[in-house]
Amino acid sequence: MTRRLLAVVAILVVLASGCGIEEQIRVAFSVRGATAADQDKAVHIARCESGLDPAVANGQYTGLFQLGRAYHEGRAAKLGFTWDRMREAAPNAAVAADLWAEVGWSPWRGACGIY
């Protein structure tokens, strides 16, 4: 299986298990190869960006990681999620983790003390 497909499967398992938001973030990032320190950083970013409220929408940005529709709707679709699902913790974390696996922390650079 590809890493993206594994990530989607892991997210579906997390959704079915009823894990908390921080655990959903950790699972999404661990499937994409994040270390424990990277998982901590992901939780920190989500806490700073959204207060761990997956339903937060701030103008053009949505969800835990405040993903921008104009930039990330295609990535969400590739993972099998509609944009409306970006207001759910696990799908938003999966898209953020996929983005992180490709480009690192640069989308959040400067925000929340990430450099």
Short mmCIF file of N, CA and C in Angstrom, two decimals:
data_model
loop_
_atom_site.label_atom_id
_atom_site.label_comp_id
_atom_site.label_asym_id
_atom_site.label_seq_id
_atom_site.Cartn_x
_atom_site.Cartn_y
_atom_site.Cartn_z
N MET A 1 0.84 -1.19 0.00
CA MET A 1 0.00 0.00 0.00
C MET A 1 0.88 1.24 0.00
N THR A 2 0.36 2.30 -0.60
CA THR A 2 1.11 3.54 -0.56
C THR A 2 0.95 4.18 0.80
N ARG A 3 1.86 5.09 1.11
CA ARG A 3 1.78 5.79 2.41
C ARG A 3 0.47 6.56 2.53
N ARG A 4 0.00 7.16 1.44
CA ARG A 4 -1.25 7.92 1.51
C ARG A 4 -2.42 7.00 1.83
N LEU A 5 -2.46 5.85 1.20
CA LEU A 5 -3.55 4.91 1.47
C LEU A 5 -3.46 4.41 2.91
N LEU A 6 -2.26 4.13 3.38
CA LEU A 6 -2.10 3.72 4.77
C LEU A 6 -2.58 4.82 5.72
N ALA A 7 -2.30 6.06 5.38
CA ALA A 7 -2.74 7.17 6.21
C ALA A 7 -4.26 7.22 6.28
N VAL A 8 -4.91 7.05 5.16
CA VAL A 8 -6.38 7.07 5.14
C VAL A 8 -6.94 5.91 5.96
N VAL A 9 -6.38 4.73 5.81
CA VAL A 9 -6.84 3.57 6.58
C VAL A 9 -6.66 3.83 8.07
N ALA A 10 -5.50 4.37 8.46
CA ALA A 10 -5.26 4.66 9.88
C ALA A 10 -6.26 5.68 10.40
N ILE A 11 -6.57 6.68 9.61
CA ILE A 11 -7.53 7.70 10.03
C ILE A 11 -8.91 7.08 10.22
N LEU A 12 -9.30 6.20 9.32
CA LEU A 12 -10.60 5.54 9.47
C LEU A 12 -10.65 4.69 10.73
N VAL A 13 -9.56 4.03 11.05
CA VAL A 13 -9.49 3.24 12.29
C VAL A 13 -9.62 4.16 13.50
N VAL A 14 -8.93 5.29 13.47
CA VAL A 14 -9.00 6.24 14.58
C VAL A 14 -10.42 6.76 14.73
N LEU A 15 -11.05 7.10 13.62
CA LEU A 15 -12.42 7.59 13.68
C LEU A 15 -13.34 6.56 14.32
N ALA A 16 -13.17 5.31 13.95
CA ALA A 16 -14.01 4.24 14.48
C ALA A 16 -13.75 3.99 15.96
N SER A 17 -12.54 4.28 16.41
CA SER A 17 -12.19 3.97 17.80
C SER A 17 -12.58 5.07 18.78
N GLY A 18 -12.91 6.24 18.28
CA GLY A 18 -13.31 7.33 19.16
C GLY A 18 -12.16 7.97 19.93
N CYS A 19 -10.96 7.95 19.39
CA CYS A 19 -9.80 8.57 20.05
C CYS A 19 -10.02 10.07 20.17
N GLY A 20 -9.33 10.67 21.15
CA GLY A 20 -9.38 12.11 21.31
C GLY A 20 -8.64 12.83 20.20
N ILE A 21 -8.81 14.13 20.17
CA ILE A 21 -8.23 14.94 19.09
C ILE A 21 -6.71 14.85 19.06
N GLU A 22 -6.05 14.96 20.19
CA GLU A 22 -4.59 14.88 20.19
C GLU A 22 -4.13 13.53 19.65
N GLU A 23 -4.79 12.46 20.03
CA GLU A 23 -4.42 11.13 19.54
C GLU A 23 -4.66 11.02 18.03
N GLN A 24 -5.73 11.63 17.55
CA GLN A 24 -5.99 11.61 16.10
C GLN A 24 -4.86 12.31 15.35
N ILE A 25 -4.38 13.40 15.90
CA ILE A 25 -3.25 14.12 15.28
C ILE A 25 -2.01 13.24 15.30
N ARG A 26 -1.72 12.66 16.45
CA ARG A 26 -0.53 11.81 16.58
C ARG A 26 -0.56 10.63 15.61
N VAL A 27 -1.71 9.99 15.48
CA VAL A 27 -1.84 8.85 14.55
C VAL A 27 -1.62 9.32 13.12
N ALA A 28 -2.27 10.39 12.73
CA ALA A 28 -2.14 10.89 11.35
C ALA A 28 -0.69 11.18 11.01
N PHE A 29 0.03 11.80 11.93
CA PHE A 29 1.43 12.15 11.67
C PHE A 29 2.35 10.94 11.78
N SER A 30 2.07 10.03 12.71
CA SER A 30 2.94 8.86 12.84
C SER A 30 2.86 7.98 11.60
N VAL A 31 1.69 7.87 11.01
CA VAL A 31 1.54 7.07 9.78
C VAL A 31 2.38 7.66 8.66
N ARG A 32 2.58 8.96 8.70
CA ARG A 32 3.38 9.63 7.65
C ARG A 32 4.86 9.69 8.05
N GLY A 33 5.25 9.03 9.14
CA GLY A 33 6.66 8.93 9.50
C GLY A 33 7.13 9.89 10.57
N ALA A 34 6.23 10.59 11.23
CA ALA A 34 6.62 11.56 12.25
C ALA A 34 7.16 10.87 13.50
N THR A 35 8.22 11.43 14.03
CA THR A 35 8.76 10.98 15.32
C THR A 35 7.84 11.48 16.43
N ALA A 36 8.10 11.03 17.65
CA ALA A 36 7.32 11.53 18.80
C ALA A 36 7.46 13.04 18.93
N ALA A 37 8.67 13.56 18.69
CA ALA A 37 8.89 15.01 18.76
C ALA A 37 8.09 15.74 17.68
N ASP A 38 8.04 15.17 16.48
CA ASP A 38 7.25 15.78 15.41
C ASP A 38 5.76 15.72 15.74
N GLN A 39 5.32 14.63 16.34
CA GLN A 39 3.92 14.53 16.74
C GLN A 39 3.58 15.59 17.79
N ASP A 40 4.50 15.80 18.73
CA ASP A 40 4.30 16.86 19.74
C ASP A 40 4.19 18.22 19.06
N LYS A 41 5.04 18.46 18.06
CA LYS A 41 5.02 19.73 17.34
C LYS A 41 3.69 19.88 16.60
N ALA A 42 3.20 18.81 16.01
CA ALA A 42 1.91 18.87 15.30
C ALA A 42 0.78 19.22 16.26
N VAL A 43 0.78 18.61 17.43
CA VAL A 43 -0.25 18.93 18.43
C VAL A 43 -0.12 20.39 18.85
N HIS A 44 1.10 20.85 19.05
CA HIS A 44 1.34 22.25 19.41
C HIS A 44 0.78 23.19 18.34
N ILE A 45 1.05 22.88 17.08
CA ILE A 45 0.57 23.72 15.99
C ILE A 45 -0.96 23.74 15.96
N ALA A 46 -1.58 22.58 16.08
CA ALA A 46 -3.04 22.52 16.05
C ALA A 46 -3.64 23.28 17.23
N ARG A 47 -3.02 23.15 18.39
CA ARG A 47 -3.50 23.87 19.58
C ARG A 47 -3.41 25.38 19.35
N CYS A 48 -2.31 25.82 18.77
CA CYS A 48 -2.11 27.24 18.51
C CYS A 48 -3.02 27.76 17.39
N GLU A 49 -3.14 27.00 16.32
CA GLU A 49 -3.92 27.43 15.16
C GLU A 49 -5.42 27.45 15.43
N SER A 50 -5.91 26.46 16.20
CA SER A 50 -7.36 26.31 16.32
C SER A 50 -7.85 26.09 17.74
N GLY A 51 -6.94 26.02 18.70
CA GLY A 51 -7.36 25.67 20.05
C GLY A 51 -7.86 24.24 20.13
N LEU A 52 -7.41 23.40 19.19
CA LEU A 52 -7.84 21.99 19.06
C LEU A 52 -9.34 21.88 18.78
N ASP A 53 -9.90 22.90 18.17
CA ASP A 53 -11.31 22.88 17.77
C ASP A 53 -11.37 22.62 16.26
N PRO A 54 -11.72 21.40 15.86
CA PRO A 54 -11.70 21.08 14.44
C PRO A 54 -12.72 21.84 13.61
N ALA A 55 -13.73 22.42 14.25
CA ALA A 55 -14.77 23.12 13.51
C ALA A 55 -14.43 24.58 13.23
N VAL A 56 -13.29 25.06 13.71
CA VAL A 56 -12.92 26.46 13.53
C VAL A 56 -12.74 26.77 12.05
N ALA A 57 -13.36 27.83 11.62
CA ALA A 57 -13.16 28.35 10.27
C ALA A 57 -12.86 29.83 10.43
N ASN A 58 -11.77 30.25 9.85
CA ASN A 58 -11.32 31.64 9.99
C ASN A 58 -11.10 32.20 8.60
N GLY A 59 -12.14 32.74 8.01
CA GLY A 59 -12.02 33.23 6.64
C GLY A 59 -11.83 32.07 5.69
N GLN A 60 -10.70 32.05 5.03
CA GLN A 60 -10.44 30.99 4.04
C GLN A 60 -9.77 29.76 4.64
N TYR A 61 -9.50 29.76 5.94
CA TYR A 61 -8.79 28.67 6.59
C TYR A 61 -9.72 27.86 7.48
N THR A 62 -9.49 26.55 7.52
CA THR A 62 -10.44 25.65 8.18
C THR A 62 -9.74 24.59 9.02
N GLY A 63 -10.33 24.29 10.16
CA GLY A 63 -9.97 23.11 10.93
C GLY A 63 -8.77 23.26 11.84
N LEU A 64 -8.36 22.11 12.38
CA LEU A 64 -7.28 22.05 13.36
C LEU A 64 -6.02 22.77 12.91
N PHE A 65 -5.64 22.54 11.66
CA PHE A 65 -4.38 23.09 11.14
C PHE A 65 -4.60 24.32 10.27
N GLN A 66 -5.83 24.85 10.29
CA GLN A 66 -6.17 26.04 9.52
C GLN A 66 -5.67 25.93 8.08
N LEU A 67 -6.13 24.88 7.42
CA LEU A 67 -5.76 24.62 6.03
C LEU A 67 -6.57 25.54 5.12
N GLY A 68 -5.92 26.06 4.10
CA GLY A 68 -6.59 26.94 3.15
C GLY A 68 -7.18 26.15 1.99
N ARG A 69 -8.45 26.38 1.74
CA ARG A 69 -9.15 25.66 0.68
C ARG A 69 -8.46 25.85 -0.67
N ALA A 70 -8.08 27.06 -0.97
CA ALA A 70 -7.46 27.34 -2.27
C ALA A 70 -6.18 26.54 -2.47
N TYR A 71 -5.50 26.21 -1.39
CA TYR A 71 -4.23 25.51 -1.49
C TYR A 71 -4.34 24.00 -1.26
N HIS A 72 -5.32 23.56 -0.48
CA HIS A 72 -5.31 22.17 -0.02
C HIS A 72 -6.53 21.34 -0.38
N GLU A 73 -7.49 21.92 -1.10
CA GLU A 73 -8.68 21.14 -1.46
C GLU A 73 -8.32 19.94 -2.34
N GLY A 74 -7.39 20.12 -3.25
CA GLY A 74 -6.94 19.01 -4.10
C GLY A 74 -6.27 17.91 -3.31
N ARG A 75 -5.47 18.27 -2.33
CA ARG A 75 -4.79 17.29 -1.48
C ARG A 75 -5.84 16.50 -0.69
N ALA A 76 -6.84 17.20 -0.17
CA ALA A 76 -7.91 16.52 0.57
C ALA A 76 -8.62 15.51 -0.34
N ALA A 77 -8.92 15.94 -1.55
CA ALA A 77 -9.60 15.05 -2.51
C ALA A 77 -8.75 13.82 -2.83
N LYS A 78 -7.43 13.99 -2.97
CA LYS A 78 -6.55 12.86 -3.25
C LYS A 78 -6.57 11.84 -2.12
N LEU A 79 -6.85 12.31 -0.91
CA LEU A 79 -6.93 11.41 0.24
C LEU A 79 -8.35 10.88 0.44
N GLY A 80 -9.27 11.30 -0.42
CA GLY A 80 -10.63 10.79 -0.36
C GLY A 80 -11.58 11.60 0.50
N PHE A 81 -11.21 12.84 0.82
CA PHE A 81 -12.05 13.68 1.67
C PHE A 81 -12.63 14.85 0.89
N THR A 82 -13.90 15.17 1.15
CA THR A 82 -14.47 16.41 0.62
C THR A 82 -13.99 17.55 1.50
N TRP A 83 -14.06 18.77 0.98
CA TRP A 83 -13.61 19.91 1.77
C TRP A 83 -14.45 20.08 3.04
N ASP A 84 -15.72 19.75 2.98
CA ASP A 84 -16.57 19.86 4.17
C ASP A 84 -16.03 19.03 5.34
N ARG A 85 -15.32 17.96 5.06
CA ARG A 85 -14.77 17.10 6.11
C ARG A 85 -13.55 17.72 6.78
N MET A 86 -13.06 18.84 6.27
CA MET A 86 -11.91 19.49 6.90
C MET A 86 -12.28 20.12 8.23
N ARG A 87 -13.57 20.12 8.58
CA ARG A 87 -14.01 20.58 9.90
C ARG A 87 -14.10 19.43 10.88
N GLU A 88 -13.57 18.28 10.49
CA GLU A 88 -13.47 17.11 11.36
C GLU A 88 -11.99 16.91 11.68
N ALA A 89 -11.72 16.48 12.89
CA ALA A 89 -10.33 16.38 13.35
C ALA A 89 -9.49 15.42 12.51
N ALA A 90 -9.92 14.19 12.37
CA ALA A 90 -9.08 13.18 11.71
C ALA A 90 -8.80 13.50 10.24
N PRO A 91 -9.80 13.87 9.44
CA PRO A 91 -9.48 14.22 8.05
C PRO A 91 -8.56 15.43 7.93
N ASN A 92 -8.77 16.46 8.78
CA ASN A 92 -7.92 17.64 8.73
C ASN A 92 -6.50 17.27 9.11
N ALA A 93 -6.35 16.44 10.14
CA ALA A 93 -5.01 16.00 10.55
C ALA A 93 -4.35 15.16 9.47
N ALA A 94 -5.13 14.34 8.77
CA ALA A 94 -4.57 13.51 7.70
C ALA A 94 -4.03 14.37 6.57
N VAL A 95 -4.78 15.40 6.19
CA VAL A 95 -4.32 16.29 5.13
C VAL A 95 -3.09 17.08 5.59
N ALA A 96 -3.11 17.56 6.83
CA ALA A 96 -1.95 18.28 7.35
C ALA A 96 -0.72 17.38 7.40
N ALA A 97 -0.90 16.14 7.83
CA ALA A 97 0.22 15.20 7.89
C ALA A 97 0.77 14.89 6.51
N ASP A 98 -0.12 14.75 5.54
CA ASP A 98 0.31 14.51 4.16
C ASP A 98 1.11 15.70 3.64
N LEU A 99 0.64 16.89 3.95
CA LEU A 99 1.35 18.11 3.56
C LEU A 99 2.72 18.16 4.25
N TRP A 100 2.74 17.89 5.55
CA TRP A 100 4.00 17.88 6.30
C TRP A 100 5.00 16.87 5.72
N ALA A 101 4.52 15.69 5.34
CA ALA A 101 5.40 14.66 4.79
C ALA A 101 6.04 15.12 3.49
N GLU A 102 5.37 16.00 2.79
CA GLU A 102 5.90 16.49 1.51
C GLU A 102 6.80 17.72 1.67
N VAL A 103 6.41 18.66 2.53
CA VAL A 103 7.14 19.93 2.59
C VAL A 103 7.63 20.31 3.98
N GLY A 104 7.42 19.47 4.97
CA GLY A 104 7.86 19.79 6.33
C GLY A 104 6.96 20.81 6.99
N TRP A 105 7.54 21.56 7.91
CA TRP A 105 6.76 22.51 8.70
C TRP A 105 6.60 23.86 8.02
N SER A 106 7.09 24.02 6.81
CA SER A 106 7.07 25.33 6.15
C SER A 106 5.69 25.98 6.06
N PRO A 107 4.59 25.24 5.88
CA PRO A 107 3.29 25.92 5.83
C PRO A 107 2.93 26.64 7.14
N TRP A 108 3.53 26.23 8.24
CA TRP A 108 3.24 26.82 9.54
C TRP A 108 4.43 27.64 10.07
N ARG A 109 5.43 27.83 9.22
CA ARG A 109 6.64 28.54 9.65
C ARG A 109 6.28 29.96 10.10
N GLY A 110 6.80 30.32 11.23
CA GLY A 110 6.54 31.65 11.77
C GLY A 110 5.29 31.70 12.64
N ALA A 111 4.38 30.77 12.42
CA ALA A 111 3.16 30.73 13.22
C ALA A 111 3.42 29.88 14.46
N CYS A 112 2.89 30.31 15.55
CA CYS A 112 2.93 29.50 16.77
C CYS A 112 4.35 29.17 17.22
N GLY A 113 5.32 30.01 16.87
CA GLY A 113 6.69 29.79 17.31
C GLY A 113 7.41 28.68 16.56
N ILE A 114 6.94 28.30 15.39
CA ILE A 114 7.58 27.25 14.58
C ILE A 114 8.53 27.91 13.59
N TYR A 115 9.80 27.52 13.64
CA TYR A 115 10.81 28.05 12.71
C TYR A 115 11.65 26.95 12.15
#
